[in-house]
Amino acid sequence: GAPAWPPRAVWAGAVAAGEDTTLEVLRFTPYPLDSLDYLAMSEGEVSFSQDDWLRAPFGDDLLTDPDQWRSASGRTHRTGMGAEYNRVDGFRIALSHQIQRPETMLPRLGARIEYSFGRERGGYGVQLEQPLAPPGRVAFGVSMVRRTDHSELQQMEDLENSLTFLFARQDFRDYFEREGFGAYVSWRVPDFSTVSLHLRNDEYRSLPADHHNRSWFNTDTPLRENPEVNEGQAHAGILRLERLALRTGRTRSGLYHWIELERAGGGLKGDFEYTRLLADVRSVLRLTPASTLALRLVAGHTFEGALPRQKEFTAGGVDGLRAHEFSEFRGNEMALGQAEFVLGLWQMRNSMVEGGLHAIVFADFGRAWSNPDHEFDLGRQHVQMDGGFGLASAEDGIRIYLARDLQDPGSDLVFSLRLQAPF
């Protein structure tokens, strides 16, 4: 048989020297199916982080939600640094800082300053929010921002998109510059949503792709051009509903959403006139102790007016319809549904290593389209449907997907590597 480890002489020497000879054992264990917490183990309990908040990735991300802030730590301030690498900015760095004490009536402040080396252009963001009455559920706020922005439906995070561009020379965003200011009133309605009314003045500018930005691999692949946007100022009133969900090892479900009704032009003037609704609703369901079902439903509708290009709805690519090209479908109407069934296969754990493997089955369906009469006529559209399977690490650090167009028997499998759950 195989020789014992460690060798007997080494073991005896360690015992004589009084050293700790306890061996760390790496255990591979099937997910127990008879426990509410499917990560519970005989040596202790491992669960989702108590700070695992589910949030639709919209907005300028200058201020952390007060409930999320409370759960993270008791600190009154927090500083962060970030970096991004894309085809218009090149390398961009950012420094952010927040000050808030949600248990008091003191103002909350979030600020960010950034610099794009490729464009030699600085950016900034400042948001100040003042609670108006105890216990701080009603607040008034103001904000100013200048940033390299992209469609809210292109939701790959900065780090993941940067690594994709650096290693694979693919950029899953279309960019423009947005500079503006606004004011709002918000009301945190318990067990429902944060309801807010905004008045904003934003100017949009086109950005060209810089073809001199380098990648480490696929260096001969030409960069995709960055499409121009409709430049001008948008004066808009916005009604917004946003809800986060806290997921823990014992939480069986989480329902969260971002719903926004935006009216630009009219009595507010500006260069654009439209009324646009975007709703993104998501849920995570614990079906069994070892399996979850993640669901996402997105709907977009234009009631009147002409959407500028930067406000059009898009579908296709890693953010939805994963067997289709990036933003293959575009228009003033949209419907998208996504579902992922995730099954825990096994886990491995000792005092230094924790991980495991999940199997994934998924389906995406929907499309974006244009209707000149502003009718949401989904029943008359050729709805696309993609599906496939994948594997993921236990903490969603790495996900591998194989997707296929289910309506085309001759379609090829589309491979994608993700560093986060898509929703």
XYZ file of C-alpha atoms in Angstrom:
423
model
C 0.000 0.000 0.000
C 0.914 3.669 -0.042
C 3.410 4.767 2.618
C 1.943 6.436 5.697
C 2.239 10.175 6.045
C 4.001 11.703 7.826
C 6.922 9.215 7.964
C 7.292 7.487 11.343
C 10.701 9.041 12.035
C 9.400 12.557 11.413
C 6.368 11.888 13.614
C 8.498 10.545 16.465
C 10.806 13.544 16.265
C 7.903 15.970 16.434
C 6.450 14.196 19.493
C 9.818 14.268 21.232
C 10.109 17.994 20.554
C 6.699 18.631 22.046
C 5.204 19.927 18.816
C 1.488 19.796 17.987
C 0.986 16.678 15.866
C -2.735 17.166 15.272
C -3.589 16.616 11.612
C -5.999 18.874 9.748
C -8.503 16.699 7.939
C -10.146 17.925 4.734
C -13.661 16.501 4.649
C -15.825 16.056 1.555
C -19.413 15.756 2.735
C -22.693 15.512 0.801
C -25.106 18.296 1.662
C -27.278 16.935 4.476
C -30.915 16.781 3.463
C -32.415 16.487 6.929
C -31.504 19.906 8.234
C -33.011 23.337 7.738
C -29.529 24.794 7.393
C -28.007 22.738 4.608
C -24.509 23.898 5.535
C -24.788 22.704 9.134
C -22.086 20.216 10.110
C -21.283 18.170 13.176
C -18.172 20.264 13.949
C -20.003 23.562 13.819
C -22.419 25.590 11.800
C -21.594 27.353 8.574
C -24.250 29.510 6.959
C -24.622 32.370 4.567
C -23.007 35.527 5.806
C -25.337 37.602 7.945
C -24.423 40.505 5.657
C -25.461 38.768 2.421
C -27.836 41.382 1.033
C -29.671 40.864 -2.233
C -30.028 44.055 -4.288
C -30.799 44.783 -7.924
C -27.650 46.594 -9.178
C -29.099 49.985 -10.142
C -28.254 53.550 -9.176
C -25.075 55.482 -8.442
C -24.173 53.431 -5.330
C -23.030 56.423 -3.291
C -24.924 55.618 -0.083
C -25.410 52.162 1.418
C -28.952 51.278 2.495
C -29.310 51.994 6.260
C -30.389 48.444 7.116
C -27.432 46.997 5.236
C -25.125 49.513 6.917
C -26.342 48.495 10.393
C -25.813 44.806 9.705
C -22.258 45.273 8.408
C -20.693 46.932 11.464
C -21.144 49.558 14.100
C -18.805 51.979 12.367
C -19.866 55.521 11.550
C -17.687 55.858 8.437
C -16.244 53.653 5.739
C -13.643 54.203 3.000
C -13.314 52.122 -0.144
C -11.176 51.958 -3.249
C -12.077 50.595 -6.664
C -10.583 50.132 -10.091
C -11.932 49.390 -13.547
C -10.465 48.703 -16.979
C -12.657 49.172 -20.057
C -12.497 50.130 -23.712
C -13.316 53.831 -23.309
C -11.611 54.841 -20.055
C -8.641 52.531 -20.092
C -7.647 52.232 -16.444
C -9.872 54.065 -13.981
C -9.445 54.316 -10.207
C -11.951 55.512 -7.620
C -11.890 56.457 -3.949
C -15.150 56.545 -1.987
C -16.144 57.475 1.553
C -19.381 57.272 3.530
C -20.445 58.743 6.847
C -23.713 57.705 8.446
C -25.328 56.801 11.756
C -28.754 55.419 10.786
C -29.900 55.158 14.407
C -29.734 58.970 14.734
C -31.149 61.992 12.906
C -27.709 63.027 11.691
C -27.243 63.540 7.923
C -25.816 60.715 5.796
C -23.021 61.538 3.347
C -21.549 59.522 0.499
C -18.822 60.755 -1.850
C -16.673 59.317 -4.639
C -13.836 60.753 -6.702
C -12.338 58.958 -9.688
C -9.919 59.435 -12.548
C -9.826 57.816 -16.016
C -6.249 57.634 -17.271
C -7.211 56.817 -20.856
C -9.488 59.857 -21.232
C -7.527 62.000 -18.754
C -10.852 62.898 -17.216
C -11.942 63.161 -13.609
C -15.286 62.067 -12.214
C -17.126 62.635 -8.969
C -20.256 61.784 -7.061
C -21.748 63.317 -3.896
C -24.989 62.410 -2.127
C -26.269 64.028 1.071
C -29.410 62.749 2.799
C -31.073 64.306 5.827
C -33.713 62.382 7.858
C -36.746 64.579 8.437
C -38.537 62.891 11.329
C -37.832 60.069 13.806
C -37.202 57.187 13.307
C -35.625 58.394 10.049
C -37.975 56.726 7.574
C -38.627 59.989 5.722
C -35.631 61.828 4.305
C -34.652 64.591 1.890
C -31.562 64.284 -0.281
C -29.492 65.938 -2.979
C -26.844 64.509 -5.287
C -24.354 65.535 -7.975
C -22.498 63.174 -10.274
C -20.197 63.000 -13.275
C -19.309 59.481 -14.306
C -18.737 57.036 -17.116
C -22.131 55.340 -17.190
C -23.831 52.508 -19.059
C -27.322 51.060 -19.486
C -28.793 49.821 -16.225
C -29.669 46.558 -18.020
C -25.964 45.811 -18.586
C -25.306 44.551 -15.083
C -21.889 42.891 -15.081
C -19.955 44.401 -12.173
C -16.802 46.511 -12.585
C -14.289 43.888 -11.484
C -15.750 41.062 -13.543
C -16.073 43.197 -16.675
C -12.511 44.485 -16.232
C -11.083 40.962 -15.979
C -13.133 39.881 -18.996
C -11.688 42.728 -21.032
C -8.159 42.145 -19.762
C -8.104 38.378 -20.376
C -10.606 37.855 -23.217
C -10.780 41.310 -24.886
C -14.557 41.471 -24.490
C -16.451 44.354 -22.940
C -20.072 43.668 -22.000
C -21.117 47.309 -21.674
C -21.799 50.318 -23.897
C -20.678 53.582 -22.330
C -21.591 57.260 -22.211
C -20.796 60.137 -19.884
C -23.531 61.409 -17.602
C -23.205 64.627 -15.601
C -25.977 66.126 -13.529
C -27.637 66.895 -10.231
C -30.921 66.247 -8.509
C -33.006 66.292 -5.347
C -35.389 63.734 -3.869
C -37.695 62.829 -1.006
C -37.811 59.207 0.168
C -40.090 57.224 2.480
C -38.974 53.868 3.852
C -42.198 51.859 4.143
C -41.601 48.864 6.447
C -42.027 45.416 4.846
C -42.793 46.998 1.467
C -40.262 49.272 -0.239
C -38.399 52.559 -0.162
C -40.587 54.946 -2.165
C -38.891 58.079 -3.503
C -39.661 61.044 -5.756
C -36.755 62.572 -7.711
C -36.172 65.645 -9.852
C -33.052 65.327 -12.019
C -31.144 67.287 -14.634
C -28.636 65.083 -16.506
C -26.501 65.777 -19.557
C -25.441 62.839 -21.771
C -22.295 62.738 -23.929
C -20.986 60.083 -26.332
C -17.653 58.372 -25.692
C -15.447 56.748 -28.376
C -13.724 53.398 -27.894
C -9.965 53.598 -27.473
C -8.535 50.821 -29.638
C -5.105 51.227 -28.028
C -6.338 49.703 -24.760
C -4.520 46.407 -24.462
C -5.577 42.923 -23.379
C -3.352 40.018 -22.361
C -5.027 37.452 -24.607
C -6.986 37.521 -27.901
C -4.861 40.515 -28.829
C -5.782 40.202 -32.520
C -9.500 40.490 -31.796
C -10.753 43.950 -32.860
C -12.502 45.976 -30.195
C -16.224 46.511 -30.583
C -17.014 50.160 -31.283
C -18.774 52.076 -28.544
C -22.055 53.328 -30.083
C -22.945 56.988 -29.922
C -25.831 58.123 -27.741
C -28.328 60.927 -28.256
C -26.506 63.825 -26.647
C -28.369 66.485 -24.726
C -29.990 67.281 -21.406
C -32.756 65.259 -19.795
C -34.945 67.049 -17.253
C -36.896 64.307 -15.527
C -39.215 63.490 -12.681
C -38.875 59.961 -11.313
C -40.998 57.763 -9.054
C -38.871 54.913 -7.695
C -39.479 51.865 -5.517
C -36.518 49.879 -4.219
C -36.344 46.954 -1.815
C -33.409 44.868 -0.617
C -33.545 41.400 0.928
C -31.310 39.868 3.593
C -30.343 36.246 2.964
C -29.041 34.045 5.772
C -28.521 30.335 6.235
C -32.013 30.041 7.716
C -33.828 32.342 5.305
C -35.875 30.354 2.826
C -36.726 33.184 0.467
C -35.920 36.740 -0.437
C -37.974 39.089 -2.630
C -36.426 42.315 -3.818
C -37.081 44.828 -6.584
C -36.264 48.038 -8.427
C -39.206 49.772 -10.143
C -38.823 53.172 -11.782
C -41.282 55.388 -13.655
C -39.480 58.265 -15.401
C -41.079 61.266 -17.110
C -38.729 63.518 -19.128
C -39.600 66.731 -20.922
C -43.075 68.240 -20.945
C -43.257 71.037 -18.412
C -39.726 70.177 -17.262
C -38.313 71.123 -20.701
C -35.017 69.557 -21.763
C -33.935 67.904 -25.028
C -35.877 64.653 -24.605
C -39.526 63.864 -24.039
C -40.709 60.410 -22.982
C -42.418 58.436 -20.219
C -40.653 55.181 -19.429
C -41.236 52.342 -16.942
C -38.626 49.772 -15.936
C -39.344 47.057 -13.376
C -36.874 44.411 -12.190
C -38.262 41.944 -9.605
C -36.212 39.071 -8.184
C -36.568 36.258 -5.684
C -34.475 33.447 -4.223
C -36.435 30.405 -3.008
C -35.042 27.593 -0.855
C -36.826 24.561 -2.320
C -34.992 22.004 -0.197
C -32.093 22.300 2.236
C -29.697 21.613 -0.659
C -31.383 23.418 -3.554
C -32.477 26.938 -4.472
C -34.430 28.529 -7.296
C -33.475 32.057 -8.349
C -36.065 33.969 -10.377
C -35.941 37.296 -12.205
C -38.647 39.128 -14.148
C -37.927 42.357 -16.066
C -40.461 44.495 -17.898
C -39.942 47.727 -19.792
C -42.610 49.929 -21.373
C -42.661 53.355 -23.044
C -45.972 55.139 -22.570
C -45.188 58.085 -24.860
C -42.386 59.887 -26.634
C -39.150 58.695 -28.223
C -36.477 57.105 -26.065
C -32.915 58.346 -26.613
C -30.533 55.499 -27.405
C -29.081 55.454 -23.886
C -32.565 54.805 -22.478
C -33.649 52.037 -24.868
C -34.246 48.555 -23.490
C -31.797 45.814 -24.517
C -31.724 42.021 -24.221
C -29.128 39.450 -25.185
C -25.799 38.320 -23.817
C -24.584 37.408 -20.353
C -27.224 39.562 -18.616
C -30.174 37.788 -20.263
C -30.718 35.462 -23.244
C -27.270 33.983 -22.728
C -27.133 32.095 -26.058
C -27.585 35.335 -28.047
C -25.255 38.170 -28.949
C -24.672 41.119 -26.623
C -27.691 43.508 -26.763
C -28.960 41.698 -29.862
C -32.503 42.947 -29.228
C -33.276 46.634 -28.661
C -36.366 48.831 -28.545
C -38.875 50.781 -26.503
C -40.576 47.664 -25.073
C -39.086 44.704 -23.229
C -39.951 41.503 -21.383
C -37.414 39.121 -19.872
C -37.724 36.172 -17.519
C -34.877 34.140 -16.030
C -34.763 31.090 -13.785
C -31.832 29.195 -12.276
C -32.137 25.967 -10.322
C -29.031 25.368 -8.201
C -28.321 22.040 -6.467
C -25.529 21.561 -3.954
C -23.470 18.470 -4.818
C -20.879 18.402 -2.052
C -18.817 20.603 0.213
C -15.269 20.526 1.480
C -14.183 22.124 4.690
C -11.429 22.327 7.258
C -10.147 25.185 9.403
C -8.524 26.910 6.419
C -10.514 25.842 3.345
C -14.205 26.075 2.658
C -15.860 25.442 -0.665
C -17.854 23.001 -2.721
C -19.609 22.473 -6.008
C -23.083 23.329 -7.296
C -24.871 22.140 -10.412
C -27.012 24.673 -12.323
C -29.882 24.342 -14.776
C -31.200 27.609 -16.216
C -33.612 29.126 -18.731
C -33.954 32.650 -20.182
C -36.897 33.866 -22.261
C -38.056 37.188 -23.686
C -36.809 39.948 -25.971
C -36.805 43.710 -26.553
C -38.661 45.275 -29.481
C -40.015 48.564 -30.810
C -43.671 49.516 -31.083
C -44.370 52.948 -32.636
C -47.823 53.005 -31.014
C -46.357 52.373 -27.533
C -48.261 49.135 -27.055
C -46.856 46.336 -24.930
C -47.775 43.663 -27.461
C -45.648 40.776 -26.167
C -48.136 38.237 -27.534
C -47.321 39.325 -31.101
C -43.556 39.030 -30.670
C -41.299 36.091 -31.464
C -40.173 35.417 -27.899
C -36.657 33.963 -27.663
C -35.797 31.128 -25.305
C -32.349 29.996 -24.205
C -31.380 27.293 -21.757
C -28.483 25.249 -20.545
C -26.529 24.044 -17.568
C -23.486 24.994 -15.547
C -21.296 24.463 -12.509
C -20.513 26.880 -9.694
C -18.328 27.041 -6.632
C -20.156 27.057 -3.313
C -19.599 30.793 -2.787
C -20.373 31.736 -6.437
C -16.771 32.794 -6.945
C -16.630 30.960 -10.279
C -19.524 29.966 -12.535
C -19.269 28.124 -15.851
C -22.264 28.179 -18.217
C -23.109 26.361 -21.437
C -26.123 27.980 -23.147
C -28.055 27.133 -26.298
C -30.840 28.711 -28.324
C -33.693 26.288 -27.598
C -35.645 27.405 -30.670
C -32.842 26.574 -33.094
C -31.933 22.839 -33.143
C -28.742 23.591 -35.067
C -27.449 26.309 -32.776
C -24.050 26.019 -31.141
C -23.341 25.926 -27.437
C -22.232 29.277 -26.046
C -19.648 29.102 -23.268
C -19.344 31.792 -20.613
C -17.311 32.139 -17.432
C -18.737 34.306 -14.669
C -17.348 35.472 -11.348
C -20.766 36.207 -9.849
C -24.359 35.052 -10.014
C -26.078 36.843 -12.918
C -29.069 37.737 -10.705
